[in-house]
Coordinates of C-alpha atoms in Angstrom, one line a residue:
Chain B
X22 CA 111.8 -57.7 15.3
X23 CA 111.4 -60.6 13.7
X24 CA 107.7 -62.0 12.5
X25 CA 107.9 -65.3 14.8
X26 CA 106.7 -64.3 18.1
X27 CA 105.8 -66.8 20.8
X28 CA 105.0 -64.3 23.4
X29 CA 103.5 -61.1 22.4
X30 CA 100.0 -60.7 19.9
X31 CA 100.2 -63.1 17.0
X32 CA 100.2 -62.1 13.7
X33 CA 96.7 -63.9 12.6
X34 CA 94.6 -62.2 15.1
X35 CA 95.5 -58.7 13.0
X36 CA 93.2 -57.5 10.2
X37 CA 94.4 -58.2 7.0
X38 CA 95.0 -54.3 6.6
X39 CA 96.8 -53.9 10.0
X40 CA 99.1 -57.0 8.7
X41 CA 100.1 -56.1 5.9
X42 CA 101.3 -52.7 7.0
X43 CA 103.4 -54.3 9.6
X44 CA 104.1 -56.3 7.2
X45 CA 105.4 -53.6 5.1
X46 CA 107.2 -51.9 8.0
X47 CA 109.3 -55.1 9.0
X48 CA 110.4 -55.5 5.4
X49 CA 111.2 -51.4 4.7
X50 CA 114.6 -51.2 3.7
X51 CA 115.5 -53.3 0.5
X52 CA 119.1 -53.6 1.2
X53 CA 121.3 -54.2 4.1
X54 CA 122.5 -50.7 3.5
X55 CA 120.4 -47.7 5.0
X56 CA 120.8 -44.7 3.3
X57 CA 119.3 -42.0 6.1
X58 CA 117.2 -39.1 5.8
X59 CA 120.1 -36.1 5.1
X60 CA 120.1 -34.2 8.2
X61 CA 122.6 -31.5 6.4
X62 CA 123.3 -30.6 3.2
X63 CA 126.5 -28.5 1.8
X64 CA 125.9 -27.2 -1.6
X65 CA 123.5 -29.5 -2.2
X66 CA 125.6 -33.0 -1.3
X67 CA 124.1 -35.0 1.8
X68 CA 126.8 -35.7 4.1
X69 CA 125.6 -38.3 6.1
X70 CA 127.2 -41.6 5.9
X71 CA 124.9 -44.8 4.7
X72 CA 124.6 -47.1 7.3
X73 CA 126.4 -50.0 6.9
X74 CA 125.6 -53.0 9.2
X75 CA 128.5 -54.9 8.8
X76 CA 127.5 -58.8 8.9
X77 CA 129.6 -61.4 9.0
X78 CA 129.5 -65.2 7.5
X79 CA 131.8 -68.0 7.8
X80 CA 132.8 -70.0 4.4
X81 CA 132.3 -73.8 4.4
X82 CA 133.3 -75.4 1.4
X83 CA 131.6 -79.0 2.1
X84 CA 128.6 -77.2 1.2
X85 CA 129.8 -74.6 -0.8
X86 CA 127.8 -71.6 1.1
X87 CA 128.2 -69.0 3.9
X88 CA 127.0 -69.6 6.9
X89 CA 125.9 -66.5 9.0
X90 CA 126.1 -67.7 12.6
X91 CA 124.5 -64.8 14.6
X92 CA 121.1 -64.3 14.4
X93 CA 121.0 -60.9 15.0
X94 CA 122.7 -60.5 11.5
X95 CA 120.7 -63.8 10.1
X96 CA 117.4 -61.8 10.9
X97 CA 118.7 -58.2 9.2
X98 CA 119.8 -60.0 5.8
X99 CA 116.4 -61.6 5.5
X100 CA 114.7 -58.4 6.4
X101 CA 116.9 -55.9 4.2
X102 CA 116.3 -58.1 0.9
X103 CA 115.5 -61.8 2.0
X104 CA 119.3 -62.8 1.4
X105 CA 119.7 -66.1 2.6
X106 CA 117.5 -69.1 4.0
X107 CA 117.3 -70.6 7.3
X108 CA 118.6 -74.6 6.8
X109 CA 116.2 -76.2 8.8
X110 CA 113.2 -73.6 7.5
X111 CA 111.5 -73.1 4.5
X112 CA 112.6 -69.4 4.6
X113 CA 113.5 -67.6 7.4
X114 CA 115.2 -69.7 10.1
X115 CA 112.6 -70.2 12.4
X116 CA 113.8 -74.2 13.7
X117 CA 114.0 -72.3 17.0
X118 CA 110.6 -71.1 17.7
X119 CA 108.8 -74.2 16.4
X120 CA 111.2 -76.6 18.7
X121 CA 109.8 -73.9 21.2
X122 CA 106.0 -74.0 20.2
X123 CA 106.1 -77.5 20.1
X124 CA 107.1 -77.7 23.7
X125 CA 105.0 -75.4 24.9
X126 CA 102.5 -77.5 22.8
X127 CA 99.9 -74.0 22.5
X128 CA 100.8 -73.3 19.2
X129 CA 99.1 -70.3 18.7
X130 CA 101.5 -68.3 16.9
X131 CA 101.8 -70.8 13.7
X132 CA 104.8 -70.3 11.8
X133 CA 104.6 -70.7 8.1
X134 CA 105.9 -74.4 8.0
X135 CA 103.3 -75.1 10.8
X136 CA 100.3 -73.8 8.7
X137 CA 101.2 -75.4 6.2
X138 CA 101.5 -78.8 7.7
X139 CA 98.2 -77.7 8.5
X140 CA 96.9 -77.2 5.3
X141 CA 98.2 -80.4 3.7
X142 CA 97.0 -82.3 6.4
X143 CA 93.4 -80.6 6.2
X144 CA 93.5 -81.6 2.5
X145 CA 95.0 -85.3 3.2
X146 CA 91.7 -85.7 4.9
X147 CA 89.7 -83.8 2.4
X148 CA 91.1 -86.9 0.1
X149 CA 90.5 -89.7 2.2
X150 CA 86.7 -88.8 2.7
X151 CA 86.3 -88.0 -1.1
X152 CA 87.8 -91.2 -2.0
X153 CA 85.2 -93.1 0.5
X154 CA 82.6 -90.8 -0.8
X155 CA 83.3 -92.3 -4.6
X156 CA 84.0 -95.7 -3.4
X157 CA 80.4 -95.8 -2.0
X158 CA 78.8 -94.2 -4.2
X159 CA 79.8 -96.4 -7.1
X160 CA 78.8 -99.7 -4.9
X161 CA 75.1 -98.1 -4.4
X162 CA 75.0 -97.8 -7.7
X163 CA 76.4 -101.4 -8.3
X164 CA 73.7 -103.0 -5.9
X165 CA 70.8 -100.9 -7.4
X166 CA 72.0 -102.5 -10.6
X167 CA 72.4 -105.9 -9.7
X168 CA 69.1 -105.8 -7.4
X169 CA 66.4 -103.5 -9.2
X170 CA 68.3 -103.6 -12.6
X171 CA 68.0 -99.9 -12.5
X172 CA 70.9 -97.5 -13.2
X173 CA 71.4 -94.4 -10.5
X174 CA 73.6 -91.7 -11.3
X175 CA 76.7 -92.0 -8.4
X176 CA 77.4 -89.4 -7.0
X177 CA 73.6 -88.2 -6.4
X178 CA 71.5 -88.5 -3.6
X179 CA 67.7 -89.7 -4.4
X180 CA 66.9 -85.6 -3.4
X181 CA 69.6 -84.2 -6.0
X182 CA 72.1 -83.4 -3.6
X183 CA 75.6 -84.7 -4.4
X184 CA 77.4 -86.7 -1.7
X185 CA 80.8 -86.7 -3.3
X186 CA 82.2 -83.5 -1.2
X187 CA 84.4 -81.4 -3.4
X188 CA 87.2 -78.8 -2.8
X189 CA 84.7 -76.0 -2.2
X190 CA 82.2 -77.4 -0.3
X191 CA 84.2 -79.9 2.1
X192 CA 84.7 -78.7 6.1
X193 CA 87.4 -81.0 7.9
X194 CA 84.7 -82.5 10.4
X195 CA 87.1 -83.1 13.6
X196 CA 88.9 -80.3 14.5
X197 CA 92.4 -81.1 15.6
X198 CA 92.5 -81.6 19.5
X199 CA 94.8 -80.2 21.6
X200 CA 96.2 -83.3 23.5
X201 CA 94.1 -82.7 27.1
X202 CA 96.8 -81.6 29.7
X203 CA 96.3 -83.4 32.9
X204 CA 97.5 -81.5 36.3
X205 CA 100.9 -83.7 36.6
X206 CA 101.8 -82.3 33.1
X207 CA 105.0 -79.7 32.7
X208 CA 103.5 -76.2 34.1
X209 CA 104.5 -73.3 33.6
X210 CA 107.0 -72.8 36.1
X211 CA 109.1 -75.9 35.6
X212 CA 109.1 -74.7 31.8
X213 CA 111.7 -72.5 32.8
X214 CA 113.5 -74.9 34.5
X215 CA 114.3 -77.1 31.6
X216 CA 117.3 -76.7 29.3
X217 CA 116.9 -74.0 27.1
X218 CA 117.4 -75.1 23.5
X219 CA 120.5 -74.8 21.7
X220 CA 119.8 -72.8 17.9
X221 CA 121.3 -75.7 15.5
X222 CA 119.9 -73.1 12.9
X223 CA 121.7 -71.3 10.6
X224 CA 121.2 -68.4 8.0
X225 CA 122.8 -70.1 4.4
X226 CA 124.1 -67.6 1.6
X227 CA 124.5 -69.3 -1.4
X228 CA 128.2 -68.0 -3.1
X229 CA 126.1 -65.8 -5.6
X230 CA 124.5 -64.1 -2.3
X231 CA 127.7 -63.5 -0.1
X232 CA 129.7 -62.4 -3.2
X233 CA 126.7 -60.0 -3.9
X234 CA 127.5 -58.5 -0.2
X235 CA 130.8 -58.7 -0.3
X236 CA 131.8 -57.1 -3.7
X237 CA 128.4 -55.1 -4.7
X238 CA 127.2 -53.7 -1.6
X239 CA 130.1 -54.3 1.1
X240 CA 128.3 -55.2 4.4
X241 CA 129.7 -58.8 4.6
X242 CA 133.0 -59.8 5.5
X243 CA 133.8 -64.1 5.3
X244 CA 135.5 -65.7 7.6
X245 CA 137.9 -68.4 7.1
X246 CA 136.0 -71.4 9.2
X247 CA 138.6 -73.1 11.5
X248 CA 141.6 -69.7 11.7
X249 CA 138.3 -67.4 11.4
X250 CA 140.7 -64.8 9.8
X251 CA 138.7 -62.8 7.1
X252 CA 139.5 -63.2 3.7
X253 CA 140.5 -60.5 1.2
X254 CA 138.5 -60.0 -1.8
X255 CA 141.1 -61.7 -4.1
X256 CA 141.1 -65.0 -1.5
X257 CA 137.0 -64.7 -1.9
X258 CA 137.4 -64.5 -5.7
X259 CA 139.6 -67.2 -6.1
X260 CA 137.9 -69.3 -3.2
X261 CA 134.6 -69.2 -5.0
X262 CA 135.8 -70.1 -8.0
X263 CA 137.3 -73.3 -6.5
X264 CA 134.5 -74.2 -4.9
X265 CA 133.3 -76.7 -7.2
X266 CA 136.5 -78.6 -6.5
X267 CA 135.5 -81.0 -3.7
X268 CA 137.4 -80.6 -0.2
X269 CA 136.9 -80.2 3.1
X270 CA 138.9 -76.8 2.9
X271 CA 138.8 -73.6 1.0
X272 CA 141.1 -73.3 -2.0
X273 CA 141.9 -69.4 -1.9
X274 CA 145.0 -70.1 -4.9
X275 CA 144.0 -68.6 -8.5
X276 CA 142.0 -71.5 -10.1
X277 CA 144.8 -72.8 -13.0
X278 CA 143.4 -72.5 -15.8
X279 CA 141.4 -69.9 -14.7
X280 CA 138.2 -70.4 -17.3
X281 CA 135.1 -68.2 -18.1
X282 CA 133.3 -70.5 -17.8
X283 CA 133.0 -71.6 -14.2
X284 CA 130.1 -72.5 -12.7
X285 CA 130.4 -69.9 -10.2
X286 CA 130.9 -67.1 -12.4
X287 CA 128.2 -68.0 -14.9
X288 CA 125.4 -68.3 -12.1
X289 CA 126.5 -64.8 -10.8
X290 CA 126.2 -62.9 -13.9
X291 CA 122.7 -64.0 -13.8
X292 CA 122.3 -62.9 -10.4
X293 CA 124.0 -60.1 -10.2
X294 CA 122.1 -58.7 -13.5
X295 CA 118.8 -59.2 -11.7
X296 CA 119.8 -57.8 -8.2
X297 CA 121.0 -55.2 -9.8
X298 CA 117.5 -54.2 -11.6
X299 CA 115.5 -54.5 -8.5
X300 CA 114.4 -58.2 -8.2
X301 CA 114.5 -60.3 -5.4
X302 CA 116.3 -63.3 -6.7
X303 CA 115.8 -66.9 -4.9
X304 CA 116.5 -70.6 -5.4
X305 CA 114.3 -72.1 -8.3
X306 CA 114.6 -75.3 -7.6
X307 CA 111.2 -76.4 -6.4
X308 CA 110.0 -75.2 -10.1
X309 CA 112.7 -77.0 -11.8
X310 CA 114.4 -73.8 -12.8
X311 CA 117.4 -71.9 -11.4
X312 CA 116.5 -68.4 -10.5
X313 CA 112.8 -67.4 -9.4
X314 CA 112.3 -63.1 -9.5
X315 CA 110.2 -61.8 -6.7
X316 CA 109.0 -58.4 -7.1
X317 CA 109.3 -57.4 -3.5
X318 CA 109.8 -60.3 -2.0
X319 CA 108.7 -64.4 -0.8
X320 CA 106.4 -62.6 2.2
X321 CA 104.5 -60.6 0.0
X322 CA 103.3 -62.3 -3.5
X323 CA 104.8 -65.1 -5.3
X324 CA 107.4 -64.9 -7.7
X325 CA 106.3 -64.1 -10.9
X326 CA 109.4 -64.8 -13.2
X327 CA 110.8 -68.4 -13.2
X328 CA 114.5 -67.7 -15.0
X329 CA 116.4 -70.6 -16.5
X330 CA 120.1 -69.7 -17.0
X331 CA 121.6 -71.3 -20.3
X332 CA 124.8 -70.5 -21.1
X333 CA 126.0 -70.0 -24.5
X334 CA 129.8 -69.9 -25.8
X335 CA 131.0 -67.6 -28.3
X336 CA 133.8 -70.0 -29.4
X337 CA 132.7 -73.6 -29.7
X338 CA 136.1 -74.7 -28.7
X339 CA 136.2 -73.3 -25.1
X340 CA 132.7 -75.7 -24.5
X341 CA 134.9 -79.0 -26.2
X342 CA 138.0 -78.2 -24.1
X343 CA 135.9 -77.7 -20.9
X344 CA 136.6 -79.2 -17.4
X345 CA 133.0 -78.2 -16.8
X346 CA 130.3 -79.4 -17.7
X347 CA 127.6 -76.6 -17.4
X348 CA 123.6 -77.3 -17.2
X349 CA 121.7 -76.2 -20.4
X350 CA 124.8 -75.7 -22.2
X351 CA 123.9 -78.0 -24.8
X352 CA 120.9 -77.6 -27.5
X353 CA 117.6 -78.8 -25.5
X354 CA 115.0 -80.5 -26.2
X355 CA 111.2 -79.6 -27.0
X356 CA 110.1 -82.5 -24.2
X357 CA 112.7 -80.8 -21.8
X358 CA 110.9 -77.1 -23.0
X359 CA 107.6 -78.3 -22.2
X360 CA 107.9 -80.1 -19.3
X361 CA 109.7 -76.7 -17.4
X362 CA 107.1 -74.3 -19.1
X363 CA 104.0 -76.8 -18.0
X364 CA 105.3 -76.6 -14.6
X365 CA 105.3 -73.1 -14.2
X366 CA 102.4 -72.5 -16.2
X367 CA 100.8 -74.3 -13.7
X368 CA 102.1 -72.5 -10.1
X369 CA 101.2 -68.9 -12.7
X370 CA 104.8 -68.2 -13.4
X371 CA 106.4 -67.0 -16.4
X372 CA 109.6 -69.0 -17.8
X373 CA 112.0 -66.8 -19.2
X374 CA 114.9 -68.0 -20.9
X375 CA 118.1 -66.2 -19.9
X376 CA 121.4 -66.5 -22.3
X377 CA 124.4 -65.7 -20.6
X378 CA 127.3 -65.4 -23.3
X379 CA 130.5 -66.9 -22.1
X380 CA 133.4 -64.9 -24.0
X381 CA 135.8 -66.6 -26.1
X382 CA 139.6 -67.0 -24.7
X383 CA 140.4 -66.5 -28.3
X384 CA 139.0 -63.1 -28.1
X385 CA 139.3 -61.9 -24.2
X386 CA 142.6 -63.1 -22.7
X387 CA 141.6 -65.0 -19.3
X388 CA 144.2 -62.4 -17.8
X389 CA 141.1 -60.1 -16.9
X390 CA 139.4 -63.3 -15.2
X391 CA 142.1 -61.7 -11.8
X392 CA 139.1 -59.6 -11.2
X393 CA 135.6 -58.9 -11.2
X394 CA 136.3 -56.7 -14.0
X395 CA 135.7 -60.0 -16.1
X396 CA 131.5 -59.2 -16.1
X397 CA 131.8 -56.3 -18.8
X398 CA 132.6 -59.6 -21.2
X399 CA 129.8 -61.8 -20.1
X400 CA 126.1 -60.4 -21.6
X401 CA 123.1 -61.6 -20.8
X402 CA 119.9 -61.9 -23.4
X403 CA 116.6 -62.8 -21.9
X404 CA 113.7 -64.7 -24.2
X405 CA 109.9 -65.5 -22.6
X406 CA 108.0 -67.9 -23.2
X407 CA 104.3 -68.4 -23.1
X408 CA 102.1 -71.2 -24.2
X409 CA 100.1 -70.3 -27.0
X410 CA 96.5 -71.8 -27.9
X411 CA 94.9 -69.9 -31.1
X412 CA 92.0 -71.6 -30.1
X413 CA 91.6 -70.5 -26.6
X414 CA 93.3 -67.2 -26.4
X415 CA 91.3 -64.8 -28.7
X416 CA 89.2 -63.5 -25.6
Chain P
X23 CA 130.9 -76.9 10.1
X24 CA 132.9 -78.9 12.8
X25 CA 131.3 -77.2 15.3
X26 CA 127.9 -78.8 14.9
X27 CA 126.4 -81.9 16.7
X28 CA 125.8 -83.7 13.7
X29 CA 129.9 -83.7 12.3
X30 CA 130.9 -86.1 14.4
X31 CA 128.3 -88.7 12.9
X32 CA 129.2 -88.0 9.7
X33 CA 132.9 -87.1 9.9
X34 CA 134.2 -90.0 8.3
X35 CA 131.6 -90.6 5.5
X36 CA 132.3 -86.3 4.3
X37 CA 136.3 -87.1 4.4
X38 CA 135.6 -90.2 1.9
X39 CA 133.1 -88.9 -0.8
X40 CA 133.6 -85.1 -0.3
X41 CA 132.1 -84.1 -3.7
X42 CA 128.7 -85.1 -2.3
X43 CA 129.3 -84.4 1.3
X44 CA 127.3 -81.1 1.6
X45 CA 124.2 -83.0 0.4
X46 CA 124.4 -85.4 2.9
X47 CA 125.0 -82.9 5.7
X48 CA 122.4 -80.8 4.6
X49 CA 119.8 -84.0 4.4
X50 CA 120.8 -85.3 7.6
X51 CA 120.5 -82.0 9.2
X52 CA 117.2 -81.7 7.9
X53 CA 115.5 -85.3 8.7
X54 CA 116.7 -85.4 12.3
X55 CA 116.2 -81.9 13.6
X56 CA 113.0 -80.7 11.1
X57 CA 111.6 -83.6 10.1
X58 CA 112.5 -85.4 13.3
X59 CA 113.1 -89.1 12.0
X60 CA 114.0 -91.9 14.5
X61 CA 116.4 -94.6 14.3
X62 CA 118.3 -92.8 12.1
X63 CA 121.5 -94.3 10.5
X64 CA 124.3 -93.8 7.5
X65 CA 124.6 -96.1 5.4
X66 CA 128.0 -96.4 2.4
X67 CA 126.8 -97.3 -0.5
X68 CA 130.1 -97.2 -2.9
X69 CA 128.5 -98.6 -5.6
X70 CA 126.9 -95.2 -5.7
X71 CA 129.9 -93.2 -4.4
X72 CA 128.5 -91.6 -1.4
X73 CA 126.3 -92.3 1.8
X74 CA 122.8 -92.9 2.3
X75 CA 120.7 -92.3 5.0
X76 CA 118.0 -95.2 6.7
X77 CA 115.5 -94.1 9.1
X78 CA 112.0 -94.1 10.3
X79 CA 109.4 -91.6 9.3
X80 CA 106.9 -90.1 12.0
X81 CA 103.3 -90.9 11.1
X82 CA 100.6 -88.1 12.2
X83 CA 98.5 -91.2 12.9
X84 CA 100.0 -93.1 15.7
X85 CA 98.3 -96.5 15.5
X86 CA 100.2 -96.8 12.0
X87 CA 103.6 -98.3 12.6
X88 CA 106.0 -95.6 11.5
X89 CA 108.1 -97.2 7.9
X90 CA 112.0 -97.7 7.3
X91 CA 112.5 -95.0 4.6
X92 CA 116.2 -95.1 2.9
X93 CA 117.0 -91.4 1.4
X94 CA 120.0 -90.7 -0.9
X95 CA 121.8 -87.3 -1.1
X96 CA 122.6 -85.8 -4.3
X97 CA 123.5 -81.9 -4.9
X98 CA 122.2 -80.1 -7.9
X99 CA 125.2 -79.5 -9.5
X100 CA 125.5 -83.5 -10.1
X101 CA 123.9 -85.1 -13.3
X102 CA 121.9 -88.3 -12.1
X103 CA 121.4 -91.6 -14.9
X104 CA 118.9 -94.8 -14.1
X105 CA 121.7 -96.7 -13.8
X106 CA 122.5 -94.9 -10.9
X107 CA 119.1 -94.6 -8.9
X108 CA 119.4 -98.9 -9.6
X109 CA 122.7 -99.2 -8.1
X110 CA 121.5 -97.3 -5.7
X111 CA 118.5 -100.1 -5.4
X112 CA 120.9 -103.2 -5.5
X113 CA 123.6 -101.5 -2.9
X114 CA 120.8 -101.9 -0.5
X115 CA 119.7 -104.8 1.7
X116 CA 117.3 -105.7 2.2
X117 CA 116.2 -104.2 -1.4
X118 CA 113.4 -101.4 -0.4
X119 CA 110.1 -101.4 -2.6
X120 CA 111.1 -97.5 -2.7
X121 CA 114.1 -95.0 -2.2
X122 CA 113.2 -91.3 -1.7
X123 CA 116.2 -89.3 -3.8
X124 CA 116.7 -86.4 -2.4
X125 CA 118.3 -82.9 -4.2
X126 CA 119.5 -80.2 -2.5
X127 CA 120.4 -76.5 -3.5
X128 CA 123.1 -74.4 -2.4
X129 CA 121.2 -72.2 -0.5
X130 CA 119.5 -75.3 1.3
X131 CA 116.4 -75.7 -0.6
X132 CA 115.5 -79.5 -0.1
X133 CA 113.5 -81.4 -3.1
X134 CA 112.8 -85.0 -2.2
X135 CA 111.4 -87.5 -5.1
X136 CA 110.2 -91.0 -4.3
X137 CA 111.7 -93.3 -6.7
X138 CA 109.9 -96.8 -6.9
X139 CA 110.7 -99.7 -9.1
X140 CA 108.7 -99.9 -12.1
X141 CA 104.9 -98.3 -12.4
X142 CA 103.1 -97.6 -9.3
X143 CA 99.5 -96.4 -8.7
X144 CA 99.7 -93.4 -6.5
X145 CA 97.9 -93.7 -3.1
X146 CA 95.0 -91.8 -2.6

């Protein structure tokens, strides 16, 4: 059941109790994989099977993902572990139910790119009047000048009161209107009669995701996108290595020289090693970082870890004779530091600074890079950084 | 990919700069189905090795006339230089007061930046 429901109760008109309880029941199971209650027991082993739903994703290489084009499978991946995003959404794919809101033009079940279209308009306006507000305010208090040679305070009303409306205080004072529907308008009945919509919507792994499914938990299979054959794990391997060559097909050959480090592998050590403790990993990019950490997940608080991935070689010489050229990889600089803690500071995230090792060819012979085996050489070292003000923080 | 309404628009401009083509999919995708510009057209800019995107932005307020917006494409994974973002500028014409550079993630997070030439007071 997904959240984004035209037809039946909406979600606002529940108490904040009530929501997030359904809340909490939608988004149960952390993983794709159930693992059911035992129903029998023999010498103490449960013998039921985990339940294993099986998705499947087609590989496109022009945009270096994995599509998953069913949306009964789109909606389990986001609810068992928010794996994925929608393409046309700002999480869940929900392009669908908005072209369908909009049409029906009620609205009343807002989804979350709708409120917030909401919001920002709300404080667009908030803007506009404050700006007005200060604008006149600073003309009254030019005429009283010029006229009575007297100087007013702006901002004050002769009784004390200030006119310049601030966040707290401000009300939008025209309520949006809902366009007046005159009796020639669609109705009901001939709703049905138009075309229904076609989902262009689709759920997007990134490669880290749907090599997470495939190889750690393995309920995904991928799909080769025109022959729609499935790929073995040794095409995925190879293919996601490749990925950063540019073409308009996958490359499922052994990259030559097969290198540790490749962008693909580097990112996935980092995403594997915080799956694998718990977190709910997702894009960073909006906060100028790499990973973000959710504890349980986008729906229910924000992320509190912001994780910038910097990779570090063991041997100098592998990062001189590189075909890549990976972000962070060289020393940063204190401007760069600030900037990316600032940012985060500011949305109450922590940076942490994660070091991913890249082994040394000298050391590890790139024959091990056939396999996943390759991530018992990579290690990962996390630092965190705060701001500190000795002036400020003793309280 | 093929499969979608949108490849045949853009079929030719992915076969010739592939490296950036899943930005520009991704963009165009995004401003005519979510963001539900109108007029909108791909441009080559080779100067800047890849396609750019002209269209018109909806305004909420409908007596404002809604403005031409030009938006280049550029993946994460690229490193960008100001001698880029103004070939970008003097690819174009007629040469826009602003360009919006867009950056997308692999997991279809869009970011778009407004670039402008020189210093300019923001609006409100």
């Amino acid at each position: 059941m997904s959240l984004i429901n035209q037809t039946s109760r909406p979600n606002a008109s529940l108490k904040p109790s009530s929501r997030r309880a359904e809340t909490s029941r939608v988004y149960a199971h952390l993983l794709p994989i159930i693992f059911p209650e035992p129903t029998y027991k023999f010498l103490g082993l449960s013998l039921t099977r985990p339940l294993n739903p099986h998705c499947t994703a087609l590989f496109d290489p022009l945009t270096r993902s994995a599509w998953i084009p069913s949306s009964g499978d789109a909606t389990l991946l986001w609810q068992r572990g928010f794996f994925g995003k929608g393409d046309l959404s700002r999480s869940e794919p929900s392009w669908l139910a908005r072209q369908i809101n909009a049409r029906k033009m009620k609205g009343k079940a807002l989804t979350s790119e709708e409120i917030t279209a909401k919001r920002r308009a709300e404080r667009k306006q908030f803007k506009l009047d404050r700006a007005k507000a200060i604008a006149a305010a600073a003309a009254e208090a030019e005429t009283a000048f010029n006229e009575q040679g007297r100087v007013i305070a702006p901002g004050i009303a002769p009784d004390g009161t200030r006119i310049i409306p601030s966040a707290a205080t401000w009300k939008p004072t025209s309520a949006p209107v809902p366009s007046e529907r005159s009796p020639l308008d669609v109705g009901p009945d001939e709703e049905e009669e138009m075309e229904p919509i076609q989902d262009l919507e689709h759920l997007q792994l990134s490669l880290q995701e749907a090599f997470f499914l495939v190889w750690a938990l393995d309920c995904l299979t991928i799909l080769h996108p025109q022959t729609n054959v499935s790929f073995t794990l040794a095409e995925i391997w190879n293919t996601f290595q490749n990925a950063h060559i540019p073409s308009l097909v996958p490359q499922p050959n052994a990259p030559s020289p097969s290198r540790f480090d490749n962008p693909f592998l580097v990112s996935y050590v980092a995403y594997h090693h915080y799956r694998s403790h718990g977190w709910v990993v997702k894009s960073g990019i909006k906060f100028c970082v790499d990973y973000l950490l959710y504890k349980r997940g986008p729906v229910f608080q924000h992320a509190e870890f912001a994780i910038v991935v910097i990779p570090v070689y063991e041997d100098p010489e592998d990062q001189a004779n590189s075909p890549f050229k990976l972000q962070n990889a060289e020393p940063f600089t204190w401007s760069w530091l600030s900037t990316i803690n600032r940012v985060n500071s500011q949305v109450q995230k922590t940076l942490v600074l994660s070091y991913i090792t890249i082994p040394a060819e000298s050391r590890v012979s790139p024959k091990v890079l056939s396999s996943p085996a390759c991530f018992a050489h990579y290690s990962v070292r996390e630092v965190v950084l705060r701001r500190f003000i000795p002036a400020r923080m003793r309280d | 990919m093929q499969n979608h309404p949108s490849y045949p628009v853009l079929s030719q401009l992915l076969e010739k700069y592939p490296a950036t083509g899943g930005a520009l999919f991704q963009v165009y995708n995004d401003l005519t189905l979510a963001q539900k510009w109108i007029d909108v057209e791909v441009l080559d800019l080779p100067a800047c090795k890849r396609a750019a995107i002209k269209g018109k932005r909806p305004t909420p307020d409908t007596d404002r006339v809604p403005s031409i917006c030009i938006v280049v494409p550029c993946s994460l994974s690229e490193s960008i230089s100001t001698s880029w973002l103004r070939a970008a500028f003097t690819s174009l014409d007629p040469l826009p007061s602003e360009i919006y550079v867009v950056i997308t993630s692999e997991d279809t997070s869009t970011v778009y930046y407004k670039i402008s030439q020189g210093i300019v007071k923001p609006p409100v």
